[in-house]
mmCIF file of C-alpha atoms and ligand atoms in Angstrom:
data_model
loop_
_atom_site.group_PDB
_atom_site.id
_atom_site.type_symbol
_atom_site.label_atom_id
_atom_site.label_comp_id
_atom_site.label_asym_id
_atom_site.label_seq_id
_atom_site.Cartn_x
_atom_site.Cartn_y
_atom_site.Cartn_z
ATOM 1 C CA MET A 116 -21.483 -20.012 -92.163
ATOM 2 C CA GLU A 117 -25.253 -20.430 -91.718
ATOM 3 C CA LEU A 118 -27.045 -20.931 -88.377
ATOM 4 C CA VAL A 119 -30.338 -22.873 -88.382
ATOM 5 C CA PRO A 120 -32.075 -23.309 -84.992
ATOM 6 C CA LEU A 121 -32.762 -26.918 -83.914
ATOM 7 C CA ALA A 122 -35.697 -25.754 -81.780
ATOM 8 C CA PRO A 123 -37.054 -22.329 -80.786
ATOM 9 C CA LYS A 124 -35.224 -22.167 -77.439
ATOM 10 C CA CYS A 125 -32.336 -24.633 -77.701
ATOM 11 C CA GLY A 126 -29.691 -25.745 -80.142
ATOM 12 C CA VAL A 127 -28.495 -24.665 -83.560
ATOM 13 C CA GLU A 128 -27.189 -26.416 -86.640
ATOM 14 C CA ILE A 129 -24.125 -24.753 -88.126
ATOM 15 C CA LYS A 130 -23.790 -25.201 -91.874
ATOM 16 C CA GLY A 131 -20.936 -24.284 -94.174
ATOM 17 C CA VAL A 132 -18.046 -24.890 -91.810
ATOM 18 C CA ARG A 133 -15.193 -27.439 -91.745
ATOM 19 C CA LEU A 134 -14.248 -27.963 -88.123
ATOM 20 C CA ALA A 135 -10.946 -29.578 -89.063
ATOM 21 C CA GLN A 136 -9.845 -26.210 -90.475
ATOM 22 C CA ALA A 137 -11.798 -23.801 -88.257
ATOM 23 C CA GLU A 138 -9.773 -21.152 -86.457
ATOM 24 C CA GLY A 139 -9.736 -17.403 -85.798
ATOM 25 C CA GLU A 140 -13.019 -15.630 -86.604
ATOM 26 C CA THR A 141 -14.717 -18.888 -87.583
ATOM 27 C CA LEU A 142 -13.878 -20.411 -84.217
ATOM 28 C CA ASP A 143 -15.102 -17.252 -82.465
ATOM 29 C CA ALA A 144 -18.406 -17.465 -84.358
ATOM 30 C CA ILE A 145 -18.824 -21.127 -83.340
ATOM 31 C CA ARG A 146 -18.098 -20.219 -79.707
ATOM 32 C CA SER A 147 -20.622 -17.425 -79.788
ATOM 33 C CA ALA A 148 -23.300 -19.717 -81.295
ATOM 34 C CA ILE A 149 -22.754 -22.264 -78.534
ATOM 35 C CA TYR A 150 -22.840 -19.714 -75.742
ATOM 36 C CA THR A 151 -26.182 -18.462 -77.118
ATOM 37 C CA HIS A 152 -27.918 -21.665 -78.240
ATOM 38 C CA GLY A 153 -26.248 -24.105 -75.822
ATOM 39 C CA VAL A 154 -25.389 -26.779 -78.375
ATOM 40 C CA ALA A 155 -24.338 -26.740 -82.021
ATOM 41 C CA LEU A 156 -24.684 -29.643 -84.425
ATOM 42 C CA VAL A 157 -22.302 -29.721 -87.383
ATOM 43 C CA ARG A 158 -22.967 -32.443 -89.964
ATOM 44 C CA GLY A 159 -20.793 -33.918 -92.688
ATOM 45 C CA GLN A 160 -17.444 -33.631 -90.899
ATOM 46 C CA ASP A 161 -15.997 -36.740 -92.526
ATOM 47 C CA ASP A 162 -12.410 -35.449 -92.201
ATOM 48 C CA PHE A 163 -12.756 -34.879 -88.436
ATOM 49 C CA THR A 164 -10.302 -37.658 -87.522
ATOM 50 C CA PRO A 165 -9.196 -38.235 -83.902
ATOM 51 C CA ASP A 166 -6.117 -36.074 -84.599
ATOM 52 C CA ALA A 167 -8.315 -33.313 -86.079
ATOM 53 C CA HIS A 168 -10.647 -33.602 -83.065
ATOM 54 C CA ILE A 169 -7.725 -33.088 -80.659
ATOM 55 C CA ALA A 170 -6.230 -30.253 -82.733
ATOM 56 C CA PHE A 171 -9.613 -28.451 -82.857
ATOM 57 C CA ALA A 172 -10.034 -28.816 -79.070
ATOM 58 C CA LYS A 173 -6.544 -27.393 -78.519
ATOM 59 C CA ARG A 174 -7.357 -24.416 -80.770
ATOM 60 C CA TRP A 175 -10.516 -23.902 -78.670
ATOM 61 C CA GLY A 176 -8.631 -23.976 -75.333
ATOM 62 C CA GLY A 177 -7.612 -26.536 -72.708
ATOM 63 C CA ILE A 178 -8.689 -30.174 -72.569
ATOM 64 C CA ASP A 179 -9.960 -31.836 -69.345
ATOM 65 C CA ILE A 180 -9.151 -35.554 -69.353
ATOM 66 C CA ASN A 181 -12.200 -37.529 -68.206
ATOM 67 C CA ASN A 182 -11.560 -39.562 -65.043
ATOM 68 C CA TYR A 183 -14.206 -42.253 -65.607
ATOM 69 C CA PHE A 184 -14.756 -43.128 -69.271
ATOM 70 C CA PRO A 185 -12.443 -45.481 -71.210
ATOM 71 C CA LEU A 186 -9.544 -43.734 -72.952
ATOM 72 C CA THR A 187 -7.579 -44.980 -75.925
ATOM 73 C CA ASP A 188 -3.801 -45.489 -75.796
ATOM 74 C CA GLU A 189 -3.353 -43.661 -79.110
ATOM 75 C CA HIS A 190 -5.430 -40.599 -78.128
ATOM 76 C CA PRO A 191 -5.693 -40.280 -74.328
ATOM 77 C CA GLU A 192 -7.401 -36.867 -74.717
ATOM 78 C CA ILE A 193 -10.442 -38.656 -76.197
ATOM 79 C CA ALA A 194 -12.962 -40.347 -73.889
ATOM 80 C CA VAL A 195 -14.810 -43.217 -75.550
ATOM 81 C CA VAL A 196 -18.573 -43.175 -74.954
ATOM 82 C CA ARG A 197 -19.316 -46.722 -76.006
ATOM 83 C CA LYS A 198 -22.237 -49.114 -75.665
ATOM 84 C CA LYS A 199 -21.597 -52.577 -77.064
ATOM 85 C CA ALA A 200 -24.338 -54.499 -78.851
ATOM 86 C CA ASP A 201 -24.714 -56.883 -75.905
ATOM 87 C CA GLN A 202 -24.861 -54.158 -73.223
ATOM 88 C CA GLU A 203 -28.135 -52.740 -71.905
ATOM 89 C CA THR A 204 -26.787 -49.709 -70.061
ATOM 90 C CA ASN A 205 -25.476 -46.628 -71.845
ATOM 91 C CA ILE A 206 -23.254 -43.827 -70.581
ATOM 92 C CA GLY A 207 -24.971 -40.526 -69.896
ATOM 93 C CA GLY A 208 -28.480 -41.939 -70.205
ATOM 94 C CA ALA A 209 -30.130 -39.477 -67.811
ATOM 95 C CA TRP A 210 -30.351 -35.691 -67.726
ATOM 96 C CA HIS A 211 -27.092 -34.175 -66.497
ATOM 97 C CA THR A 212 -24.421 -31.619 -67.153
ATOM 98 C CA ASP A 213 -20.858 -32.884 -67.295
ATOM 99 C CA HIS A 214 -18.375 -32.395 -64.465
ATOM 100 C CA SER A 215 -20.534 -30.166 -62.212
ATOM 101 C CA TYR A 216 -18.866 -32.117 -59.361
ATOM 102 C CA ASP A 217 -15.568 -30.323 -60.133
ATOM 103 C CA GLN A 218 -14.603 -27.028 -58.468
ATOM 104 C CA VAL A 219 -13.978 -25.633 -61.958
ATOM 105 C CA PRO A 220 -16.419 -27.572 -64.154
ATOM 106 C CA ALA A 221 -15.575 -28.280 -67.765
ATOM 107 C CA MET A 222 -16.771 -25.625 -70.213
ATOM 108 C CA GLY A 223 -18.278 -28.145 -72.581
ATOM 109 C CA SER A 224 -17.635 -31.050 -74.890
ATOM 110 C CA ILE A 225 -17.023 -31.912 -78.514
ATOM 111 C CA LEU A 226 -18.772 -35.206 -79.298
ATOM 112 C CA VAL A 227 -18.142 -37.041 -82.574
ATOM 113 C CA ALA A 228 -20.287 -39.898 -83.907
ATOM 114 C CA ARG A 229 -18.012 -42.853 -84.747
ATOM 115 C CA LEU A 230 -20.453 -45.791 -84.789
ATOM 116 C CA LEU A 231 -24.230 -45.388 -84.806
ATOM 117 C CA PRO A 232 -27.133 -47.810 -84.429
ATOM 118 C CA PRO A 233 -29.461 -48.106 -87.452
ATOM 119 C CA SER A 234 -31.974 -45.901 -85.625
ATOM 120 C CA GLY A 235 -32.239 -44.220 -82.230
ATOM 121 C CA GLY A 236 -29.336 -43.081 -80.052
ATOM 122 C CA ASP A 237 -30.165 -39.380 -80.339
ATOM 123 C CA THR A 238 -29.041 -36.953 -77.639
ATOM 124 C CA MET A 239 -31.483 -34.526 -75.997
ATOM 125 C CA PHE A 240 -30.387 -31.110 -74.749
ATOM 126 C CA ALA A 241 -32.133 -28.569 -72.501
ATOM 127 C CA HIS A 242 -31.266 -24.854 -72.248
ATOM 128 C CA MET A 243 -30.627 -23.624 -68.704
ATOM 129 C CA GLY A 244 -30.869 -19.922 -69.566
ATOM 130 C CA GLU A 245 -34.348 -20.432 -70.996
ATOM 131 C CA ALA A 246 -35.177 -22.670 -68.006
ATOM 132 C CA TYR A 247 -34.206 -19.925 -65.569
ATOM 133 C CA ASP A 248 -36.009 -17.186 -67.492
ATOM 134 C CA ALA A 249 -39.252 -19.215 -67.526
ATOM 135 C CA LEU A 250 -39.323 -19.807 -63.747
ATOM 136 C CA PRO A 251 -42.104 -17.993 -61.889
ATOM 137 C CA GLN A 252 -40.796 -14.926 -60.025
ATOM 138 C CA GLY A 253 -41.590 -16.593 -56.675
ATOM 139 C CA LEU A 254 -39.356 -19.543 -57.530
ATOM 140 C CA LYS A 255 -36.590 -17.209 -58.745
ATOM 141 C CA ASP A 256 -36.805 -15.411 -55.384
ATOM 142 C CA GLU A 257 -36.690 -18.747 -53.529
ATOM 143 C CA ILE A 258 -33.429 -19.858 -55.194
ATOM 144 C CA ASP A 259 -31.780 -16.447 -55.231
ATOM 145 C CA GLY A 260 -28.505 -16.699 -53.273
ATOM 146 C CA LEU A 261 -28.746 -20.481 -52.710
ATOM 147 C CA GLN A 262 -25.781 -22.769 -53.233
ATOM 148 C CA ALA A 263 -25.768 -26.523 -53.857
ATOM 149 C CA PHE A 264 -23.381 -29.412 -53.312
ATOM 150 C CA HIS A 265 -22.461 -31.633 -56.309
ATOM 151 C CA THR A 266 -20.617 -34.962 -56.406
ATOM 152 C CA ALA A 267 -20.168 -37.928 -58.761
ATOM 153 C CA ASP A 268 -19.262 -40.458 -56.051
ATOM 154 C CA HIS A 269 -22.718 -42.117 -55.906
ATOM 155 C CA VAL A 270 -22.565 -42.623 -59.693
ATOM 156 C CA TYR A 271 -19.076 -44.067 -60.197
ATOM 157 C CA LYS A 272 -17.852 -45.575 -56.857
ATOM 158 C CA GLU A 273 -17.405 -49.339 -56.305
ATOM 159 C CA ASP A 274 -21.027 -49.787 -55.206
ATOM 160 C CA GLY A 275 -22.393 -46.815 -57.161
ATOM 161 C CA ILE A 276 -25.068 -46.634 -59.857
ATOM 162 C CA TYR A 277 -22.918 -47.917 -62.739
ATOM 163 C CA ALA A 278 -21.444 -50.715 -60.569
ATOM 164 C CA GLN A 279 -24.920 -52.306 -60.499
ATOM 165 C CA THR A 280 -25.011 -52.449 -64.313
ATOM 166 C CA ASP A 281 -23.343 -54.178 -67.254
ATOM 167 C CA MET A 282 -21.311 -50.969 -67.825
ATOM 168 C CA ALA A 283 -19.418 -51.558 -64.539
ATOM 169 C CA GLY A 284 -16.330 -53.195 -66.082
ATOM 170 C CA ASP A 285 -15.880 -50.452 -68.682
ATOM 171 C CA LEU A 286 -15.505 -47.472 -66.366
ATOM 172 C CA ARG A 287 -12.526 -46.189 -64.348
ATOM 173 C CA GLY A 288 -12.070 -43.966 -61.286
ATOM 174 C CA GLN A 289 -14.203 -45.886 -58.780
ATOM 175 C CA GLY A 290 -11.933 -44.766 -55.914
ATOM 176 C CA LEU A 291 -12.059 -41.032 -56.696
ATOM 177 C CA LYS A 292 -13.677 -38.555 -54.312
ATOM 178 C CA THR A 293 -15.397 -35.539 -55.832
ATOM 179 C CA GLY A 294 -17.351 -32.647 -54.413
ATOM 180 C CA ALA A 295 -17.975 -28.995 -55.201
ATOM 181 C CA VAL A 296 -20.320 -26.221 -54.124
ATOM 182 C CA HIS A 297 -21.748 -23.927 -56.817
ATOM 183 C CA PRO A 298 -24.400 -21.198 -56.858
ATOM 184 C CA VAL A 299 -27.822 -22.531 -57.905
ATOM 185 C CA VAL A 300 -28.044 -19.658 -60.375
ATOM 186 C CA ILE A 301 -24.776 -18.802 -62.091
ATOM 187 C CA ARG A 302 -23.876 -16.112 -64.595
ATOM 188 C CA HIS A 303 -22.463 -17.378 -67.864
ATOM 189 C CA PRO A 304 -18.726 -16.579 -67.629
ATOM 190 C CA VAL A 305 -18.721 -14.917 -71.081
ATOM 191 C CA THR A 306 -22.243 -13.629 -71.810
ATOM 192 C CA GLY A 307 -23.305 -12.914 -68.212
ATOM 193 C CA ARG A 308 -26.686 -14.589 -68.809
ATOM 194 C CA LYS A 309 -28.346 -16.124 -65.724
ATOM 195 C CA LEU A 310 -28.370 -19.941 -65.879
ATOM 196 C CA LEU A 311 -29.939 -22.564 -63.643
ATOM 197 C CA TYR A 312 -27.021 -24.674 -62.370
ATOM 198 C CA VAL A 313 -28.344 -27.750 -60.567
ATOM 199 C CA ASN A 314 -28.803 -31.120 -62.259
ATOM 200 C CA SER A 315 -30.472 -34.359 -61.350
ATOM 201 C CA ALA A 316 -27.372 -36.569 -61.765
ATOM 202 C CA PHE A 317 -24.817 -34.774 -59.618
ATOM 203 C CA THR A 318 -26.571 -32.197 -57.369
ATOM 204 C CA ILE A 319 -27.146 -33.722 -53.927
ATOM 205 C CA HIS A 320 -28.506 -30.957 -51.700
ATOM 206 C CA PHE A 321 -28.675 -27.231 -51.070
ATOM 207 C CA VAL A 322 -26.020 -25.932 -48.702
ATOM 208 C CA GLY A 323 -27.533 -25.805 -45.200
ATOM 209 C CA LYS A 324 -30.281 -28.330 -46.040
ATOM 210 C CA THR A 325 -30.377 -32.125 -45.985
ATOM 211 C CA ARG A 326 -30.993 -34.203 -49.110
ATOM 212 C CA ALA A 327 -34.571 -34.855 -47.953
ATOM 213 C CA GLU A 328 -35.181 -31.162 -47.304
ATOM 214 C CA SER A 329 -33.672 -30.249 -50.682
ATOM 215 C CA LEU A 330 -35.469 -32.737 -52.908
ATOM 216 C CA PRO A 331 -38.890 -31.036 -53.244
ATOM 217 C CA LEU A 332 -37.358 -27.782 -54.510
ATOM 218 C CA LEU A 333 -34.791 -29.626 -56.649
ATOM 219 C CA HIS A 334 -37.569 -31.591 -58.338
ATOM 220 C CA ARG A 335 -39.525 -28.403 -59.088
ATOM 221 C CA LEU A 336 -36.406 -27.013 -60.759
ATOM 222 C CA TYR A 337 -35.708 -30.246 -62.685
ATOM 223 C CA ASP A 338 -39.286 -30.370 -63.983
ATOM 224 C CA ALA A 339 -38.998 -26.765 -65.151
ATOM 225 C CA ALA A 340 -35.585 -27.393 -66.733
ATOM 226 C CA THR A 341 -36.775 -30.267 -68.903
ATOM 227 C CA ALA A 342 -40.055 -28.716 -70.069
ATOM 228 C CA ALA A 343 -40.497 -29.932 -73.635
ATOM 229 C CA ASP A 344 -40.371 -26.463 -75.199
ATOM 230 C CA ASN A 345 -36.997 -25.907 -73.535
ATOM 231 C CA THR A 346 -35.310 -28.892 -75.196
ATOM 232 C CA CYS A 347 -33.890 -29.909 -78.553
ATOM 233 C CA ARG A 348 -32.783 -33.166 -80.116
ATOM 234 C CA VAL A 349 -29.491 -33.934 -81.822
ATOM 235 C CA ALA A 350 -30.172 -36.710 -84.342
ATOM 236 C CA TRP A 351 -26.805 -38.176 -85.263
ATOM 237 C CA GLU A 352 -25.580 -39.155 -88.728
ATOM 238 C CA PRO A 353 -22.138 -40.451 -89.732
ATOM 239 C CA GLY A 354 -19.862 -37.386 -89.750
ATOM 240 C CA SER A 355 -21.944 -35.458 -87.181
ATOM 241 C CA VAL A 356 -20.227 -33.474 -84.441
ATOM 242 C CA ALA A 357 -21.959 -31.721 -81.547
ATOM 243 C CA ILE A 358 -20.296 -29.049 -79.436
ATOM 244 C CA TRP A 359 -22.035 -27.912 -76.273
ATOM 245 C CA ASP A 360 -21.709 -25.547 -73.357
ATOM 246 C CA ASN A 361 -22.092 -27.398 -70.040
ATOM 247 C CA ARG A 362 -23.039 -24.229 -68.180
ATOM 248 C CA THR A 363 -25.863 -23.440 -70.629
ATOM 249 C CA THR A 364 -27.230 -26.949 -71.191
ATOM 250 C CA TRP A 365 -28.057 -30.329 -69.744
ATOM 251 C CA HIS A 366 -28.006 -33.405 -71.988
ATOM 252 C CA ASN A 367 -29.405 -36.933 -71.985
ATOM 253 C CA ALA A 368 -28.187 -39.747 -74.288
ATOM 254 C CA LEU A 369 -31.299 -41.725 -75.282
ATOM 255 C CA ASN A 370 -30.935 -45.483 -74.788
ATOM 256 C CA ASP A 371 -33.450 -46.709 -77.373
ATOM 257 C CA TYR A 372 -31.288 -48.974 -79.574
ATOM 258 C CA GLN A 373 -30.974 -52.242 -77.638
ATOM 259 C CA GLY A 374 -29.039 -54.929 -79.516
ATOM 260 C CA TYR A 375 -26.887 -52.455 -81.447
ATOM 261 C CA ALA A 376 -23.563 -50.804 -80.701
ATOM 262 C CA ARG A 377 -22.999 -47.050 -80.523
ATOM 263 C CA GLU A 378 -19.619 -45.351 -80.121
ATOM 264 C CA MET A 379 -18.914 -41.667 -79.736
ATOM 265 C CA HIS A 380 -15.623 -39.844 -79.127
ATOM 266 C CA ARG A 381 -15.755 -37.047 -76.581
ATOM 267 C CA ILE A 382 -13.230 -34.358 -75.740
ATOM 268 C CA THR A 383 -14.080 -32.291 -72.694
ATOM 269 C CA LEU A 384 -13.079 -28.627 -72.828
ATOM 270 C CA SER A 385 -11.672 -26.880 -69.756
ATOM 271 C CA GLY A 386 -13.848 -24.243 -68.092
ATOM 272 C CA GLU A 387 -13.482 -21.347 -65.719
ATOM 273 C CA PRO A 388 -14.666 -20.780 -62.121
ATOM 274 C CA LEU A 389 -18.417 -20.198 -61.794
ATOM 275 C CA ALA A 390 -20.047 -17.326 -59.930
ATOM 276 C CA ALA A 391 -23.541 -16.056 -59.202
HETATM 277 C C1 LIG B 668 -22.461 -37.809 -72.603
HETATM 278 O O1 LIG B 668 -21.514 -37.056 -72.800
HETATM 279 O O2 LIG B 668 -23.120 -37.780 -71.576
HETATM 280 C C2 LIG B 668 -22.847 -38.793 -73.679
HETATM 281 C C3 LIG B 668 -23.657 -38.154 -74.737
HETATM 282 C C4 LIG B 668 -24.025 -39.115 -75.828
HETATM 283 O O3 LIG B 668 -23.476 -40.217 -75.889
HETATM 284 O O4 LIG B 668 -24.866 -38.778 -76.662
#
């Protein structure tokens, strides 16, 4: 197995591995690469069928079924991240980390390219360990000990963000209520590294402050998190698979392929409670 960084501070390409067969020490090495680099891209996985995808996720650990994205009858563990050729809105087209609105957020995801536009449709990632490390000491002191409230209700509810778009009819879960409080700086559950854990999609306010009072500091953190040298780009090809750690990264699915369809299969991996 060979590891080739995608960018100096974020992401790695793993070469010389067949995910459909990976287990034991190989799986441990993949896990370790993702905990360190945030996201791993593995190309050429032409035998990574839906059944192989599910089997790999089960070897990794538990699967969290997504409450909002379309599921297939044949493989309900797989969430379909689909944009049709005649749709303008995509799913996940803003910086976020998945499921931070859950009390025990998902560990990460395994995303498989099933149908790609002729160009565009890349996914950007940003590394939250590097983002935290690069904060000025004064800002680190300011957020030390803070907690923040996260929810997805404003995104998915009947009159939420997606309801105003041409993606409205494709999503589920409009009646769900979500909400969780997490430390603003968490420790990675395995490596112990400090990670910035707020995100612009699902973090609403700091505990003890209103949304309006929270926004200036949140925006300073978001700007720092998405600094260009803290990001990397996953450029998809047929057979590409990306596996990422939601605690260590944010991601943003670029919506620059109007008039073409794109379909990805995502399995979300169960996580563990987060702590400062
Ligand atoms: C997502 O999980 O937010 C979607 C990512 C993508 O489609 O590239």
